[in-house]
Short mmCIF file of C-alpha atoms in Angstrom, two decimals:
data_model
loop_
_atom_site.label_atom_id
_atom_site.label_comp_id
_atom_site.label_asym_id
_atom_site.label_seq_id
_atom_site.Cartn_x
_atom_site.Cartn_y
_atom_site.Cartn_z
CA UNK A 1 3.81 10.36 18.75
CA UNK A 2 3.89 7.81 16.00
CA UNK A 3 2.08 8.70 12.61
CA UNK A 4 0.22 5.58 12.51
CA UNK A 5 -0.27 3.40 15.60
CA UNK A 6 -1.77 0.06 15.80
CA UNK A 7 -2.63 -1.40 18.90
CA UNK A 8 -4.25 -4.94 19.68
CA UNK A 9 -5.78 -5.24 16.38
CA UNK A 10 -7.76 -8.40 15.95
CA UNK A 11 -10.25 -8.85 12.97
CA UNK A 12 -12.39 -12.08 13.12
CA UNK A 13 -14.40 -13.43 10.06
CA UNK A 14 -16.65 -15.51 11.76
CA UNK A 15 -14.85 -18.25 13.52
CA UNK A 16 -11.79 -17.66 11.45
CA UNK A 17 -9.44 -15.06 13.03
CA UNK A 18 -7.64 -12.65 10.07
CA UNK A 19 -5.50 -10.53 12.39
CA UNK A 20 -4.89 -11.38 15.70
CA UNK A 21 -3.89 -8.60 18.40
CA UNK A 22 -1.26 -7.21 16.06
CA UNK A 23 0.29 -4.19 17.40
CA UNK A 24 2.81 -1.66 16.09
CA UNK A 25 3.90 2.10 15.10
CA UNK A 26 4.95 3.70 11.79
CA UNK A 27 6.85 6.70 12.11
CA UNK A 28 6.25 10.14 9.70
CA UNK A 29 8.37 9.24 6.59
CA UNK A 30 8.95 5.51 7.65
CA UNK A 31 8.53 3.09 4.58
CA UNK A 32 7.79 -0.69 6.39
CA UNK A 33 7.13 -3.78 4.63
CA UNK A 34 4.21 -6.73 5.71
CA UNK A 35 5.48 -10.16 4.79
CA UNK A 36 4.15 -13.52 5.46
CA UNK A 37 2.53 -16.30 3.46
CA UNK A 38 -0.86 -16.40 1.83
CA UNK A 39 -3.56 -15.89 4.52
CA UNK A 40 -1.00 -14.62 7.19
CA UNK A 41 -2.99 -11.37 7.42
CA UNK A 42 -1.36 -8.81 5.14
CA UNK A 43 -4.25 -7.82 3.11
CA UNK A 44 -6.70 -7.77 5.80
CA UNK A 45 -4.10 -5.59 7.86
CA UNK A 46 -3.97 -2.96 4.47
CA UNK A 47 -7.60 -3.11 4.47
CA UNK A 48 -8.27 -2.05 8.15
CA UNK A 49 -5.26 0.86 7.81
CA UNK A 50 -7.07 1.80 4.47
CA UNK A 51 -10.51 1.92 6.67
CA UNK A 52 -12.04 -0.22 4.07
CA UNK A 53 -12.48 -2.53 6.97
CA UNK A 54 -13.02 -2.10 10.79
CA UNK A 55 -11.55 -4.05 13.16
CA UNK A 56 -13.08 -6.46 15.68
CA UNK A 57 -11.23 -5.37 18.72
CA UNK A 58 -8.38 -2.70 19.19
CA UNK A 59 -7.59 0.56 17.89
CA UNK A 60 -5.67 2.35 14.88
CA UNK A 61 -4.61 6.07 14.93
CA UNK A 62 -3.42 8.22 11.75
CA UNK A 63 -1.52 11.00 12.71
CA UNK A 64 -3.27 10.85 16.31
CA UNK A 65 -6.64 10.76 14.86
CA UNK A 66 -8.59 7.21 15.70
CA UNK A 67 -9.52 5.30 12.12
CA UNK A 68 -13.12 4.86 13.31
CA UNK A 69 -15.23 6.50 11.23
CA UNK A 70 -16.35 9.46 13.32
CA UNK A 71 -13.68 11.60 11.58
CA UNK A 72 -13.64 10.99 7.83
CA UNK A 73 -11.47 13.64 7.07
CA UNK A 74 -8.20 11.59 8.09
CA UNK A 75 -9.08 9.41 4.88
CA UNK A 76 -7.64 12.52 2.79
CA UNK A 77 -4.36 11.32 4.50
CA UNK A 78 -4.26 8.25 2.90
CA UNK A 79 -3.61 6.63 -0.41
CA UNK A 80 -4.47 3.01 -1.41
CA UNK A 81 -2.96 0.68 -4.25
CA UNK A 82 -4.96 -2.69 -3.71
CA UNK A 83 -5.86 -5.76 -5.62
CA UNK A 84 -8.99 -3.98 -6.97
CA UNK A 85 -7.59 -0.94 -9.17
CA UNK A 86 -10.81 1.14 -8.54
CA UNK A 87 -10.46 2.36 -12.16
CA UNK A 88 -13.39 2.93 -14.64
CA UNK A 89 -12.87 0.51 -17.69
CA UNK A 90 -15.34 2.88 -19.85
CA UNK A 91 -13.08 5.92 -19.39
CA UNK A 92 -9.91 7.10 -20.26
CA UNK A 93 -6.99 7.58 -17.73
CA UNK A 94 -7.11 11.32 -17.50
CA UNK A 95 -10.88 11.01 -17.20
CA UNK A 96 -10.45 8.85 -14.37
CA UNK A 97 -7.66 10.65 -12.19
CA UNK A 98 -9.86 13.87 -12.81
CA UNK A 99 -12.85 12.27 -11.48
CA UNK A 100 -11.09 11.33 -8.56
CA UNK A 101 -9.00 14.83 -8.45
CA UNK A 102 -12.61 16.03 -8.07
CA UNK A 103 -13.47 14.24 -5.14
CA UNK A 104 -10.42 15.14 -3.36
CA UNK A 105 -10.47 18.83 -4.29
CA UNK A 106 -7.28 18.44 -6.27
CA UNK A 107 -6.59 20.60 -9.67
CA UNK A 108 -7.08 18.90 -12.29
CA UNK A 109 -3.33 19.93 -14.08
CA UNK A 110 -1.93 17.30 -10.98
CA UNK A 111 -3.36 14.64 -13.14
CA UNK A 112 -1.17 15.35 -16.04
CA UNK A 113 1.52 15.65 -13.54
CA UNK A 114 0.43 12.06 -11.95
CA UNK A 115 0.52 9.87 -15.52
CA UNK A 116 4.12 11.16 -16.33
CA UNK A 117 5.15 10.38 -12.93
CA UNK A 118 4.12 6.58 -13.55
CA UNK A 119 5.27 6.86 -17.22
CA UNK A 120 1.50 6.94 -18.99
CA UNK A 121 1.86 10.67 -20.37
CA UNK A 122 1.04 9.07 -23.86
CA UNK A 123 -1.83 7.32 -22.63
CA UNK A 124 -4.16 9.80 -20.96
CA UNK A 125 -6.63 9.56 -23.77
CA UNK A 126 -7.32 5.79 -23.77
CA UNK A 127 -9.62 3.97 -22.49
CA UNK A 128 -8.75 2.09 -19.59
CA UNK A 129 -10.31 -1.06 -20.55
CA UNK A 130 -7.33 -1.42 -23.16
CA UNK A 131 -4.74 -0.81 -20.63
CA UNK A 132 -2.39 -4.11 -19.62
CA UNK A 133 -2.20 -5.44 -16.10
CA UNK A 134 0.76 -3.34 -15.32
CA UNK A 135 -0.64 -0.27 -17.15
CA UNK A 136 -3.31 -0.57 -14.83
CA UNK A 137 -1.32 -0.72 -11.48
CA UNK A 138 0.85 2.19 -12.44
CA UNK A 139 -2.58 4.07 -13.02
CA UNK A 140 -3.90 2.79 -9.41
CA UNK A 141 -0.39 3.94 -8.35
CA UNK A 142 -1.06 7.63 -10.03
CA UNK A 143 -4.44 7.74 -8.56
CA UNK A 144 -3.21 6.84 -5.16
CA UNK A 145 -0.96 9.77 -5.06
CA UNK A 146 -3.18 12.21 -6.68
CA UNK A 147 -4.18 13.77 -3.61
CA UNK A 148 -0.45 13.66 -2.06
CA UNK A 149 -1.12 11.66 0.81
CA UNK A 150 0.63 10.90 4.23
CA UNK A 151 0.29 7.49 4.12
CA UNK A 152 0.45 5.00 1.11
CA UNK A 153 -0.60 1.68 1.34
CA UNK A 154 0.17 -0.72 -1.27
CA UNK A 155 -1.15 -4.52 -1.51
CA UNK A 156 1.16 -7.06 -3.74
CA UNK A 157 2.02 -3.92 -5.87
CA UNK A 158 4.62 -5.69 -7.77
CA UNK A 159 2.25 -8.76 -8.60
CA UNK A 160 1.97 -9.78 -12.14
CA UNK A 161 4.20 -6.48 -13.89
CA UNK A 162 6.02 -6.56 -16.83
CA UNK A 163 9.69 -5.44 -16.80
CA UNK A 164 8.35 -1.57 -18.22
CA UNK A 165 6.16 -1.50 -15.37
CA UNK A 166 8.18 -3.22 -12.25
CA UNK A 167 11.01 -0.58 -13.09
CA UNK A 168 8.59 2.12 -13.16
CA UNK A 169 6.77 1.42 -9.82
CA UNK A 170 10.16 0.78 -8.48
CA UNK A 171 11.64 4.03 -9.37
CA UNK A 172 8.42 5.93 -8.13
CA UNK A 173 8.38 4.02 -4.77
CA UNK A 174 12.12 4.58 -3.87
CA UNK A 175 11.53 8.62 -4.62
CA UNK A 176 9.35 8.76 -0.98
CA UNK A 177 10.93 10.70 1.62
CA UNK A 178 8.24 12.59 3.30
CA UNK A 179 5.57 10.07 3.58
CA UNK A 180 5.02 6.77 5.24
CA UNK A 181 4.24 3.90 3.18
CA UNK A 182 3.23 0.71 4.44
CA UNK A 183 3.46 -2.47 1.79
CA UNK A 184 2.47 -5.74 1.85
CA UNK A 185 4.31 -8.04 -0.80
CA UNK A 186 5.41 -11.60 -1.59
CA UNK A 187 8.71 -10.23 -3.48
CA UNK A 188 11.01 -10.05 -0.53
CA UNK A 189 14.26 -9.09 -2.26
CA UNK A 190 12.28 -6.11 -4.01
CA UNK A 191 10.06 -5.35 -0.80
CA UNK A 192 13.56 -5.16 1.49
CA UNK A 193 15.12 -2.69 -0.78
CA UNK A 194 12.66 0.05 -0.82
CA UNK A 195 11.90 -0.43 3.26
CA UNK A 196 13.16 0.89 6.58
CA UNK A 197 11.70 -1.82 8.45
CA UNK A 198 10.36 -5.69 8.33
CA UNK A 199 7.05 -7.24 9.73
CA UNK A 200 6.32 -10.51 9.46
CA UNK A 201 3.09 -12.41 10.26
CA UNK A 202 2.14 -15.82 10.48
CA UNK A 203 -1.84 -16.97 11.02
CA UNK A 204 -2.42 -13.20 11.57
CA UNK A 205 0.41 -13.05 14.29
CA UNK A 206 2.95 -10.26 14.41
CA UNK A 207 5.82 -12.88 14.94
CA UNK A 208 9.05 -10.63 14.19
CA UNK A 209 9.88 -6.56 13.44
CA UNK A 210 13.17 -6.13 12.19
CA UNK A 211 15.28 -2.96 11.20
CA UNK A 212 16.17 -3.55 7.05
CA UNK A 213 20.01 -2.18 7.67
CA UNK A 214 21.79 -5.26 6.72
CA UNK A 215 22.28 -6.48 10.12
CA UNK A 216 19.87 -9.44 9.94
CA UNK A 217 19.25 -11.58 6.95
CA UNK A 218 15.55 -10.66 5.97
CA UNK A 219 15.25 -14.03 3.58
CA UNK A 220 16.47 -16.29 6.46
CA UNK A 221 13.80 -14.85 8.78
CA UNK A 222 11.52 -15.02 6.44
CA UNK A 223 12.15 -18.78 5.92
CA UNK A 224 11.93 -19.26 9.70
CA UNK A 225 8.25 -17.80 9.75
CA UNK A 226 7.17 -19.32 6.98
CA UNK A 227 8.27 -22.66 9.10
CA UNK A 228 6.17 -21.43 12.00
CA UNK A 229 9.36 -21.64 13.90
CA UNK A 230 9.42 -18.20 15.79
CA UNK A 231 6.39 -18.88 18.26
#
């Protein structure tokens, strides 16, 4: 049984279709990238996988449990880094992590460990409102990993990062072997280096699903999808 199962998922926003009949699976420990142009449906799909949005049709299961709100415990298996940092500017970095540690029933000592993992160990006592964009992204990643989730969802994790933050984020993400990762990104080259599979979305439709093992040119496939030639 696949760890994540997405079956015929459609999401409508009035007359507009954000995701259209998408079906795919993610195995335990597998890293998958969602590629596509703006408006292709990547963020919509990430939000559905994070249980922040319910599909209009179709089903999503995580570890065999339907992601429909009936069993909230399944959310403890999911970590999310989204466009919204979900951080409190008036609180320090450590205070932010300690708040989430209490919500997830995690020991506070883990907070310092997570700060070290993203290179922010010297900034734990600083208010998040003073952080740069890159530092906020790194702290968001630490927060998402606080409860050691089985599934990590990342929505444009590399956008707007300075070189130090970019290198740290790639280093952290490259170290995962025992958790599943789904990353939506415009950064084709960097995203492809971190994943086992690439899913290509075009106008909400899944148009290609390829292994990233060197036998196919991912960049060429992306150009083809962007040009709408795969339909």
